[in-house]
Amino acid sequence: MSREAEVLDQMRVIIDPDLGKDIVSLGFIKELKITEAGEVSFNVELTTPACPVKEQFRGACEKAVRRLPWVTDVAVTMTAQKGRNRSPMQASAPGLANVGPIIAVSSCKGGVGKSTVAVNFAYALHRAGARVGLFDADVYGPSLPTLVRPRNTDLYQANDMIVPLEHEGVKLMSFGYVPRAPGKDAAIMRGPMVSGVINQLLTGTDWGELDYLVLDLPPGTGDIQLTLAQLIPLSAAIIVTTPQELSFVDVVKGIQMFDQLKIPTVAVVENMSYFVCGKCEERHTLFGAGARDRLVQQYGFKNTFEIPLVPELSAACDEGLPVALDLERFPFAQVYHDLSAAVVREISRIQHGAAKRPTLGFDADRGMVLTMPEGEEFVLPPVALRAACRCARCVEEMTGRPLLDPNTLDPNLYPVGIQPVGNYAVAVQWSDGHTSSIYPYEAIVERFTTPACAGA
């Protein structure tokens, strides 16, 4: 065996936790060089420069190679892939031709802190090592000029492209930065005009080489959201909400909108989730509780985050200071870094085909059929799956007490519709008229593969 083969063989034990394969098979090892003196050097080309486990990879590679008796030194350089999965739609827009995944931060209700999340998420990505752009897509009420205040706010063109502003390493663009005539600060436009402005600012800005572009969408599920989804290939969506029941209802609308647009929702952020009293250190849920848990139970979201109600955050926003830049002063801002780490890993899984989900179907002779990504099948009677529904009509929301008596179900019922919901669940419409059965993939796999349930 050659020395190159020995080195590669040593690193086959290092598994990417998101893609489920070893880094050699994934083609991560580049520029492998070995000297006669036993000095080994190579690059580890990860899927993203913001990889949250890149230092663990570096350490694991060095340790694995040093086990070879002839190795005298190891030099590992961490790099990242460029230009993966850029669509023809992006290539046709000059400003976006060299932009990586585009992530939408959305809310279906105003006043939930979406823009604050978008700004700090973008800066957390930058602090992790990524080249990041941030686009404020709200023409009527742009927030970016308040939340981020670059020293130079003059916009100009070069080579027929708008040059974005920049602050602390993140490129910025917002309609709020566009100079307007005195007395014309308010944006009074109809839908087509707004769409045209957004198109010009987004695709006509020279973003250059970006690893991620973050879009701060206006609240709602209207023309602007649909226009952007049709204009550019959104890679993923983050939904921001608050604990109130009204906000929970709106989150469901947002999930449904992104489902129809074939955009995976990869994280949910519950803002103003609680308040910690400085005297008693007790958590106070000022706006109610349980919405986040319901999202996990009903939709199977793995990446859910709680952001507390913190006076320092409001003050920092008024000063135009992204708190994600200063963890020492704002330790609560660690949640934005946790969010960025979870999102980049989920996007990597989606882009590299590691986020494959089971498929649920119905066979009139066998019943409900769950097919795993590897092809293995599990069968369950339809009535057993219907009885496992966790919606508000079948289970009491606050206590978890069952409201559905399985003995009242028609043993011959069957599904009349099956479709994915979000990135982690599947919805079933039943012949008994029940239309709100949503099953997280993890829960449905457990239900099908548990012997007692499968035989029900």
Short mmCIF file of C-alpha atoms in Angstrom, two decimals:
data_model
loop_
_atom_site.label_atom_id
_atom_site.label_comp_id
_atom_site.label_asym_id
_atom_site.label_seq_id
_atom_site.Cartn_x
_atom_site.Cartn_y
_atom_site.Cartn_z
CA MET A 1 0.00 0.00 0.00
CA SER A 2 1.36 3.42 -0.93
CA ARG A 3 1.81 6.13 1.68
CA GLU A 4 -1.02 8.18 0.10
CA ALA A 5 -3.34 5.19 0.41
CA GLU A 6 -2.27 4.67 4.04
CA VAL A 7 -3.06 8.29 4.91
CA LEU A 8 -6.46 8.14 3.24
CA ASP A 9 -7.24 4.82 4.86
CA GLN A 10 -6.52 6.29 8.29
CA MET A 11 -9.08 9.03 7.73
CA ARG A 12 -11.88 6.76 6.56
CA VAL A 13 -12.94 6.40 10.19
CA ILE A 14 -13.83 10.10 10.36
CA ILE A 15 -17.55 10.42 9.65
CA ASP A 16 -19.35 13.62 8.75
CA PRO A 17 -22.17 13.68 11.36
CA ASP A 18 -24.61 15.37 8.97
CA LEU A 19 -23.92 13.47 5.76
CA GLY A 20 -23.34 10.09 7.41
CA LYS A 21 -20.30 9.17 5.31
CA ASP A 22 -16.56 9.26 5.85
CA ILE A 23 -14.69 12.34 4.69
CA VAL A 24 -12.58 10.37 2.21
CA SER A 25 -15.60 8.92 0.37
CA LEU A 26 -17.16 12.40 0.36
CA GLY A 27 -14.10 13.74 -1.44
CA PHE A 28 -13.20 16.22 1.29
CA ILE A 29 -9.46 15.47 1.20
CA LYS A 30 -7.67 17.65 -1.35
CA GLU A 31 -4.06 18.52 -2.24
CA LEU A 32 -2.56 15.59 -0.33
CA LYS A 33 1.24 15.89 -0.26
CA ILE A 34 3.82 13.65 1.44
CA THR A 35 7.54 14.31 1.65
CA GLU A 36 10.29 11.70 1.92
CA ALA A 37 10.83 12.86 5.50
CA GLY A 38 7.26 11.83 6.42
CA GLU A 39 5.71 15.29 6.43
CA VAL A 40 2.02 15.12 5.47
CA SER A 41 -0.08 18.08 4.34
CA PHE A 42 -3.56 18.26 2.87
CA ASN A 43 -6.73 20.36 2.68
CA VAL A 44 -10.07 19.34 4.15
CA GLU A 45 -12.67 20.90 1.87
CA LEU A 46 -15.91 21.10 3.88
CA THR A 47 -19.36 21.92 2.56
CA THR A 48 -19.34 25.38 4.18
CA PRO A 49 -16.77 27.71 5.76
CA ALA A 50 -19.26 28.17 8.61
CA CYS A 51 -19.14 24.47 9.54
CA PRO A 52 -19.58 24.40 13.33
CA VAL A 53 -17.46 21.25 13.73
CA LYS A 54 -14.52 22.20 11.49
CA GLU A 55 -12.05 22.30 14.39
CA GLN A 56 -13.17 18.85 15.49
CA PHE A 57 -12.51 17.66 11.94
CA ARG A 58 -9.06 19.23 12.00
CA GLY A 59 -8.17 17.57 15.29
CA ALA A 60 -9.55 14.20 14.21
CA CYS A 61 -7.55 14.30 10.95
CA GLU A 62 -4.29 15.18 12.68
CA LYS A 63 -4.79 12.47 15.29
CA ALA A 64 -5.67 9.81 12.70
CA VAL A 65 -2.68 10.53 10.43
CA ARG A 66 -0.19 10.75 13.30
CA ARG A 67 -0.98 7.14 14.14
CA LEU A 68 1.10 6.07 11.15
CA PRO A 69 4.62 5.23 12.44
CA TRP A 70 6.45 6.95 9.58
CA VAL A 71 4.65 10.31 9.90
CA THR A 72 6.84 13.08 11.33
CA ASP A 73 4.53 16.08 10.93
CA VAL A 74 0.92 16.84 9.87
CA ALA A 75 -0.39 20.12 8.44
CA VAL A 76 -4.16 20.37 7.90
CA THR A 77 -5.74 23.34 6.12
CA MET A 78 -9.50 23.77 6.43
CA THR A 79 -11.21 25.04 3.26
CA ALA A 80 -14.76 25.02 1.89
CA GLN A 81 -16.51 24.20 -1.36
CA LYS A 82 -17.48 27.08 -3.66
CA GLY A 83 -20.34 27.53 -6.05
CA ARG A 84 -22.22 24.31 -5.28
CA ASN A 85 -25.80 23.97 -6.50
CA ARG A 86 -26.13 27.45 -8.00
CA SER A 87 -29.12 27.30 -10.29
CA PRO A 88 -29.54 28.68 -13.83
CA MET A 89 -32.01 31.14 -12.28
CA GLN A 90 -29.17 32.65 -10.25
CA ALA A 91 -26.76 32.63 -13.16
CA SER A 92 -29.22 34.74 -15.17
CA ALA A 93 -29.12 37.46 -12.48
CA PRO A 94 -25.63 39.02 -12.62
CA GLY A 95 -25.67 40.14 -9.00
CA LEU A 96 -26.47 36.65 -7.72
CA ALA A 97 -24.22 34.63 -10.03
CA ASN A 98 -21.62 34.02 -7.31
CA VAL A 99 -23.97 33.74 -4.34
CA GLY A 100 -24.37 30.50 -2.40
CA PRO A 101 -27.49 29.36 -0.52
CA ILE A 102 -30.17 32.01 -0.10
CA ILE A 103 -32.00 31.84 3.25
CA ALA A 104 -35.31 33.59 3.91
CA VAL A 105 -36.16 34.80 7.41
CA SER A 106 -39.92 35.13 7.57
CA SER A 107 -42.86 35.77 9.85
CA CYS A 108 -46.53 35.80 9.03
CA LYS A 109 -47.27 38.36 11.73
CA GLY A 110 -45.61 41.73 12.24
CA GLY A 111 -43.92 42.81 15.45
CA VAL A 112 -42.40 39.46 16.38
CA GLY A 113 -38.74 40.54 16.06
CA LYS A 114 -38.07 38.94 12.68
CA SER A 115 -35.66 41.62 11.48
CA THR A 116 -33.66 41.43 14.70
CA VAL A 117 -33.32 37.69 14.20
CA ALA A 118 -32.35 38.12 10.53
CA VAL A 119 -29.62 40.66 11.33
CA ASN A 120 -28.06 38.69 14.18
CA PHE A 121 -28.35 35.41 12.28
CA ALA A 122 -26.42 36.99 9.41
CA TYR A 123 -23.69 38.28 11.71
CA ALA A 124 -23.47 34.93 13.48
CA LEU A 125 -22.88 33.28 10.10
CA HIS A 126 -20.14 35.82 9.40
CA ARG A 127 -18.49 35.22 12.76
CA ALA A 128 -18.44 31.51 11.93
CA GLY A 129 -16.28 32.23 8.89
CA ALA A 130 -18.79 32.71 6.07
CA ARG A 131 -19.02 35.53 3.54
CA VAL A 132 -22.53 36.88 4.10
CA GLY A 133 -24.92 39.35 2.52
CA LEU A 134 -28.12 40.68 4.12
CA PHE A 135 -31.03 41.96 2.04
CA ASP A 136 -33.97 43.84 3.57
CA ALA A 137 -36.97 42.99 1.37
CA ASP A 138 -39.43 45.22 3.21
CA VAL A 139 -40.08 48.31 1.09
CA TYR A 140 -42.90 49.73 3.20
CA GLY A 141 -41.12 49.45 6.57
CA PRO A 142 -37.41 48.71 6.12
CA SER A 143 -35.71 47.90 9.43
CA LEU A 144 -32.10 47.38 8.36
CA PRO A 145 -31.08 51.09 8.47
CA THR A 146 -32.09 51.16 12.15
CA LEU A 147 -30.62 47.82 13.16
CA VAL A 148 -27.29 48.22 11.31
CA ARG A 149 -25.60 51.58 10.80
CA PRO A 150 -22.57 51.48 8.52
CA ARG A 151 -20.31 54.54 8.58
CA ASN A 152 -20.80 55.16 4.87
CA THR A 153 -24.40 54.96 3.66
CA ASP A 154 -23.88 56.45 0.20
CA LEU A 155 -25.05 54.15 -2.59
CA TYR A 156 -23.38 54.26 -5.98
CA GLN A 157 -23.07 52.18 -9.13
CA ALA A 158 -20.07 50.54 -10.74
CA ASN A 159 -20.26 48.72 -14.08
CA ASP A 160 -24.05 49.22 -14.10
CA MET A 161 -24.39 47.37 -10.77
CA ILE A 162 -25.33 48.75 -7.34
CA VAL A 163 -22.45 48.48 -4.86
CA PRO A 164 -23.79 47.17 -1.53
CA LEU A 165 -23.00 48.84 1.76
CA GLU A 166 -20.87 46.96 4.25
CA HIS A 167 -20.65 46.88 8.04
CA GLU A 168 -18.38 44.63 10.10
CA GLY A 169 -17.77 42.35 7.12
CA VAL A 170 -21.42 41.79 6.10
CA LYS A 171 -22.73 43.25 2.83
CA LEU A 172 -26.02 45.13 3.17
CA MET A 173 -28.83 46.36 0.94
CA SER A 174 -32.18 47.90 1.81
CA PHE A 175 -34.68 50.26 0.23
CA GLY A 176 -34.19 52.28 3.41
CA TYR A 177 -30.67 53.17 2.26
CA VAL A 178 -31.91 54.54 -1.07
CA PRO A 179 -31.90 58.38 -1.01
CA ARG A 180 -35.26 60.02 -1.64
CA ALA A 181 -36.41 63.54 -2.25
CA PRO A 182 -37.26 65.73 0.79
CA GLY A 183 -40.73 64.99 2.08
CA LYS A 184 -40.88 61.66 0.21
CA ASP A 185 -39.66 59.34 2.98
CA ALA A 186 -42.82 57.23 2.99
CA ALA A 187 -42.96 54.50 0.35
CA ILE A 188 -46.36 54.72 -1.35
CA MET A 189 -46.46 52.04 -4.03
CA ARG A 190 -48.73 49.39 -5.43
CA GLY A 191 -47.74 45.72 -5.59
CA PRO A 192 -46.16 45.64 -9.08
CA MET A 193 -44.03 48.69 -8.26
CA VAL A 194 -42.82 47.07 -5.04
CA SER A 195 -41.93 43.87 -6.87
CA GLY A 196 -39.96 45.89 -9.42
CA VAL A 197 -38.02 47.73 -6.72
CA ILE A 198 -37.16 44.49 -4.93
CA ASN A 199 -36.10 42.85 -8.18
CA GLN A 200 -33.80 45.76 -9.03
CA LEU A 201 -32.23 45.98 -5.58
CA LEU A 202 -31.75 42.24 -5.14
CA THR A 203 -30.59 41.11 -8.56
CA GLY A 204 -29.01 44.42 -9.55
CA THR A 205 -26.71 44.58 -6.51
CA ASP A 206 -23.17 43.33 -7.04
CA TRP A 207 -23.05 40.91 -4.10
CA GLY A 208 -19.82 39.33 -5.33
CA GLU A 209 -18.71 36.02 -3.81
CA LEU A 210 -21.04 35.08 -0.95
CA ASP A 211 -21.38 31.85 0.97
CA TYR A 212 -24.86 32.84 2.17
CA LEU A 213 -27.38 35.57 1.36
CA VAL A 214 -29.95 36.23 4.10
CA LEU A 215 -33.29 37.75 3.07
CA ASP A 216 -35.31 39.60 5.69
CA LEU A 217 -38.80 39.17 4.24
CA PRO A 218 -41.69 41.50 5.13
CA PRO A 219 -44.37 39.92 7.33
CA GLY A 220 -47.16 37.99 5.69
CA THR A 221 -47.67 35.57 2.82
CA GLY A 222 -48.38 37.95 -0.03
CA ASP A 223 -47.02 39.23 -3.32
CA ILE A 224 -43.49 40.02 -2.18
CA GLN A 225 -42.90 36.54 -0.77
CA LEU A 226 -44.28 34.89 -3.90
CA THR A 227 -42.31 37.22 -6.19
CA LEU A 228 -39.04 36.47 -4.44
CA ALA A 229 -39.66 32.73 -4.48
CA GLN A 230 -40.32 32.88 -8.22
CA LEU A 231 -37.45 35.27 -8.87
CA ILE A 232 -34.65 33.42 -7.08
CA PRO A 233 -34.08 29.88 -5.77
CA LEU A 234 -34.54 30.09 -2.01
CA SER A 235 -32.57 27.31 -0.32
CA ALA A 236 -34.34 27.34 3.04
CA ALA A 237 -36.60 29.34 5.34
CA ILE A 238 -36.48 30.30 9.02
CA ILE A 239 -39.79 31.26 10.62
CA VAL A 240 -39.88 33.70 13.55
CA THR A 241 -42.83 33.75 15.93
CA THR A 242 -43.85 34.55 19.50
CA PRO A 243 -45.61 32.35 22.08
CA GLN A 244 -49.14 33.72 21.54
CA GLU A 245 -51.80 31.50 20.00
CA LEU A 246 -52.32 33.98 17.16
CA SER A 247 -48.65 33.75 16.25
CA PHE A 248 -48.81 29.95 16.30
CA VAL A 249 -51.67 30.03 13.80
CA ASP A 250 -49.60 32.32 11.58
CA VAL A 251 -46.60 29.98 11.78
CA VAL A 252 -48.75 27.24 10.32
CA LYS A 253 -49.65 29.58 7.45
CA GLY A 254 -45.97 30.26 6.87
CA ILE A 255 -45.10 26.57 6.82
CA GLN A 256 -47.89 25.94 4.34
CA MET A 257 -46.73 28.81 2.12
CA PHE A 258 -43.15 27.54 1.95
CA ASP A 259 -44.43 24.00 1.38
CA GLN A 260 -46.36 25.17 -1.68
CA LEU A 261 -43.23 26.93 -2.94
CA LYS A 262 -41.10 23.80 -2.35
CA ILE A 263 -38.87 25.65 0.12
CA PRO A 264 -37.87 23.66 3.24
CA THR A 265 -38.48 25.29 6.60
CA VAL A 266 -35.33 24.39 8.55
CA ALA A 267 -35.80 26.26 11.84
CA VAL A 268 -38.36 28.06 13.99
CA VAL A 269 -37.40 30.85 16.39
CA GLU A 270 -39.73 31.72 19.25
CA ASN A 271 -38.88 35.33 20.09
CA MET A 272 -39.80 37.02 23.39
CA SER A 273 -40.25 33.50 24.69
CA TYR A 274 -39.75 34.36 28.37
CA PHE A 275 -38.43 37.00 30.74
CA VAL A 276 -35.96 36.30 33.54
CA CYS A 277 -36.48 38.42 36.64
CA GLY A 278 -33.19 39.90 37.82
CA LYS A 279 -34.13 39.36 41.46
CA CYS A 280 -35.57 35.86 41.55
CA GLU A 281 -33.95 34.44 38.37
CA GLU A 282 -37.31 32.83 37.57
CA ARG A 283 -38.55 32.48 34.00
CA HIS A 284 -41.78 34.36 33.39
CA THR A 285 -43.75 33.47 30.24
CA LEU A 286 -45.35 36.86 29.68
CA PHE A 287 -47.04 35.89 26.42
CA GLY A 288 -48.00 32.32 27.26
CA ALA A 289 -46.18 29.05 26.75
CA GLY A 290 -46.41 25.82 24.82
CA ALA A 291 -46.37 27.05 21.23
CA ARG A 292 -42.80 25.86 20.66
CA ASP A 293 -43.58 22.43 22.11
CA ARG A 294 -46.64 22.16 19.87
CA LEU A 295 -44.50 22.88 16.81
CA VAL A 296 -42.14 20.10 17.80
CA GLN A 297 -44.94 17.63 18.52
CA GLN A 298 -47.11 18.42 15.50
CA TYR A 299 -44.49 19.26 12.86
CA GLY A 300 -41.40 17.47 14.14
CA PHE A 301 -39.11 20.51 13.99
CA LYS A 302 -35.65 19.60 15.22
CA ASN A 303 -34.28 23.13 15.15
CA THR A 304 -36.35 25.31 17.47
CA PHE A 305 -34.91 28.17 19.47
CA GLU A 306 -36.14 30.37 22.30
CA ILE A 307 -34.99 33.98 22.58
CA PRO A 308 -35.79 35.70 25.88
CA LEU A 309 -37.21 39.17 26.31
CA VAL A 310 -34.04 41.11 27.17
CA PRO A 311 -33.96 44.91 27.69
CA GLU A 312 -30.33 45.00 26.51
CA LEU A 313 -31.39 43.61 23.13
CA SER A 314 -33.88 46.41 22.56
CA ALA A 315 -31.29 49.02 23.51
CA ALA A 316 -28.69 47.47 21.20
CA CYS A 317 -31.18 47.46 18.30
CA ASP A 318 -31.87 51.16 18.86
CA GLU A 319 -28.12 51.79 18.73
CA GLY A 320 -27.73 49.83 15.50
CA LEU A 321 -25.53 47.21 17.20
CA PRO A 322 -25.91 43.52 16.22
CA VAL A 323 -25.55 41.71 19.54
CA ALA A 324 -24.18 38.58 17.84
CA LEU A 325 -20.91 40.51 17.38
CA ASP A 326 -20.28 40.82 21.13
CA LEU A 327 -20.96 37.66 23.15
CA GLU A 328 -18.96 38.95 26.09
CA ARG A 329 -21.28 41.91 26.51
CA PHE A 330 -24.42 40.08 25.36
CA PRO A 331 -24.11 36.41 26.41
CA PHE A 332 -27.76 35.75 25.51
CA ALA A 333 -26.76 36.28 21.86
CA GLN A 334 -25.25 32.77 21.83
CA VAL A 335 -28.67 31.59 20.63
CA TYR A 336 -28.08 33.30 17.27
CA HIS A 337 -24.83 31.38 16.86
CA ASP A 338 -26.61 28.15 17.78
CA LEU A 339 -29.24 29.00 15.15
CA SER A 340 -26.62 29.63 12.46
CA ALA A 341 -24.84 26.37 13.26
CA ALA A 342 -28.08 24.37 13.01
CA VAL A 343 -29.18 26.04 9.77
CA VAL A 344 -25.89 25.60 7.89
CA ARG A 345 -25.81 21.93 8.86
CA GLU A 346 -29.38 21.41 7.70
CA ILE A 347 -28.72 23.16 4.40
CA SER A 348 -25.63 21.02 3.89
CA ARG A 349 -27.71 17.89 4.45
CA ILE A 350 -30.34 19.07 1.95
CA GLN A 351 -27.82 20.02 -0.73
CA HIS A 352 -25.86 16.79 -0.43
CA GLY A 353 -28.89 14.51 -0.39
CA ALA A 354 -28.49 13.43 3.24
CA ALA A 355 -31.84 14.88 4.30
CA LYS A 356 -33.90 12.21 2.57
CA ARG A 357 -37.11 11.45 4.41
CA PRO A 358 -39.27 8.34 4.50
CA THR A 359 -42.27 8.26 2.18
CA LEU A 360 -45.77 7.39 3.34
CA GLY A 361 -48.23 5.73 1.01
CA PHE A 362 -51.38 3.60 1.02
CA ASP A 363 -51.97 0.17 -0.45
CA ALA A 364 -55.57 -1.02 -0.47
CA ASP A 365 -54.47 -4.60 0.24
CA ARG A 366 -51.77 -3.96 2.86
CA GLY A 367 -52.66 -0.65 4.49
CA MET A 368 -50.38 2.30 5.27
CA VAL A 369 -46.90 1.69 3.85
CA LEU A 370 -43.84 3.52 5.15
CA THR A 371 -40.84 3.27 2.83
CA MET A 372 -37.47 4.18 4.32
CA PRO A 373 -34.81 5.99 2.23
CA GLU A 374 -32.89 2.70 1.98
CA GLY A 375 -35.96 0.96 0.53
CA GLU A 376 -37.11 -1.01 3.60
CA GLU A 377 -40.89 -1.06 4.02
CA PHE A 378 -43.12 -1.14 7.10
CA VAL A 379 -46.90 -1.63 7.11
CA LEU A 380 -49.52 -0.37 9.56
CA PRO A 381 -53.34 -0.52 9.50
CA PRO A 382 -54.80 2.90 8.62
CA VAL A 383 -56.93 2.97 11.77
CA ALA A 384 -53.83 2.57 13.94
CA LEU A 385 -52.20 5.62 12.35
CA ARG A 386 -55.43 7.63 12.57
CA ALA A 387 -55.62 6.82 16.29
CA ALA A 388 -52.10 8.22 16.77
CA CYS A 389 -53.07 11.73 15.61
CA ARG A 390 -51.82 14.44 17.98
CA CYS A 391 -53.80 17.42 16.65
CA ALA A 392 -55.79 19.70 18.95
CA ARG A 393 -59.02 17.83 18.13
CA CYS A 394 -57.54 14.51 19.20
CA VAL A 395 -55.32 15.50 22.16
CA GLU A 396 -55.93 18.25 24.72
CA GLU A 397 -53.23 20.85 24.09
CA MET A 398 -52.41 21.86 27.66
CA THR A 399 -52.55 18.48 29.40
CA GLY A 400 -51.93 15.97 26.60
CA ARG A 401 -55.11 14.10 27.61
CA PRO A 402 -56.52 12.03 24.71
CA LEU A 403 -59.79 13.39 23.31
CA LEU A 404 -60.19 10.68 20.69
CA ASP A 405 -61.57 7.27 21.62
CA PRO A 406 -59.96 4.79 19.19
CA ASN A 407 -62.96 2.48 19.61
CA THR A 408 -65.16 5.05 17.86
CA LEU A 409 -63.10 4.97 14.66
CA ASP A 410 -64.35 3.22 11.55
CA PRO A 411 -62.04 0.18 11.16
CA ASN A 412 -62.33 0.53 7.38
CA LEU A 413 -61.27 4.18 7.14
CA TYR A 414 -58.50 5.08 4.70
CA PRO A 415 -56.44 8.13 3.66
CA VAL A 416 -57.79 10.38 0.91
CA GLY A 417 -54.70 12.61 0.79
CA ILE A 418 -51.05 12.38 1.88
CA GLN A 419 -48.50 15.17 1.50
CA PRO A 420 -45.26 16.37 3.17
CA VAL A 421 -45.52 19.32 5.57
CA GLY A 422 -42.43 21.38 6.26
CA ASN A 423 -39.18 19.49 6.26
CA TYR A 424 -39.96 17.06 9.06
CA ALA A 425 -43.57 15.88 8.88
CA VAL A 426 -46.32 14.45 6.70
CA ALA A 427 -50.04 15.35 6.66
CA VAL A 428 -52.87 12.88 6.11
CA GLN A 429 -56.49 13.57 5.22
CA TRP A 430 -58.80 10.75 6.26
CA SER A 431 -62.00 9.33 4.83
CA ASP A 432 -63.83 10.13 8.08
CA GLY A 433 -63.45 13.85 7.31
CA HIS A 434 -60.50 14.48 9.63
CA THR A 435 -58.10 16.82 7.80
CA SER A 436 -55.61 17.93 10.47
CA SER A 437 -53.54 14.79 11.11
CA ILE A 438 -49.86 15.79 10.95
CA TYR A 439 -47.21 13.24 11.85
CA PRO A 440 -43.52 14.10 12.41
CA TYR A 441 -41.31 11.66 10.52
CA GLU A 442 -39.54 10.56 13.69
CA ALA A 443 -42.84 9.82 15.42
CA ILE A 444 -44.26 8.01 12.42
CA VAL A 445 -41.13 5.86 12.01
CA GLU A 446 -41.34 4.92 15.69
CA ARG A 447 -45.03 4.12 15.30
CA PHE A 448 -44.47 1.88 12.29
CA THR A 449 -41.37 0.09 13.54
CA THR A 450 -42.56 -0.68 17.08
CA PRO A 451 -43.74 -4.32 16.94
CA ALA A 452 -46.79 -3.75 19.15
CA CYS A 453 -47.95 -0.87 16.97
CA ALA A 454 -47.14 -2.47 13.64
CA GLY A 455 -49.30 -5.41 14.54
CA ALA A 456 -52.21 -3.28 15.73
#
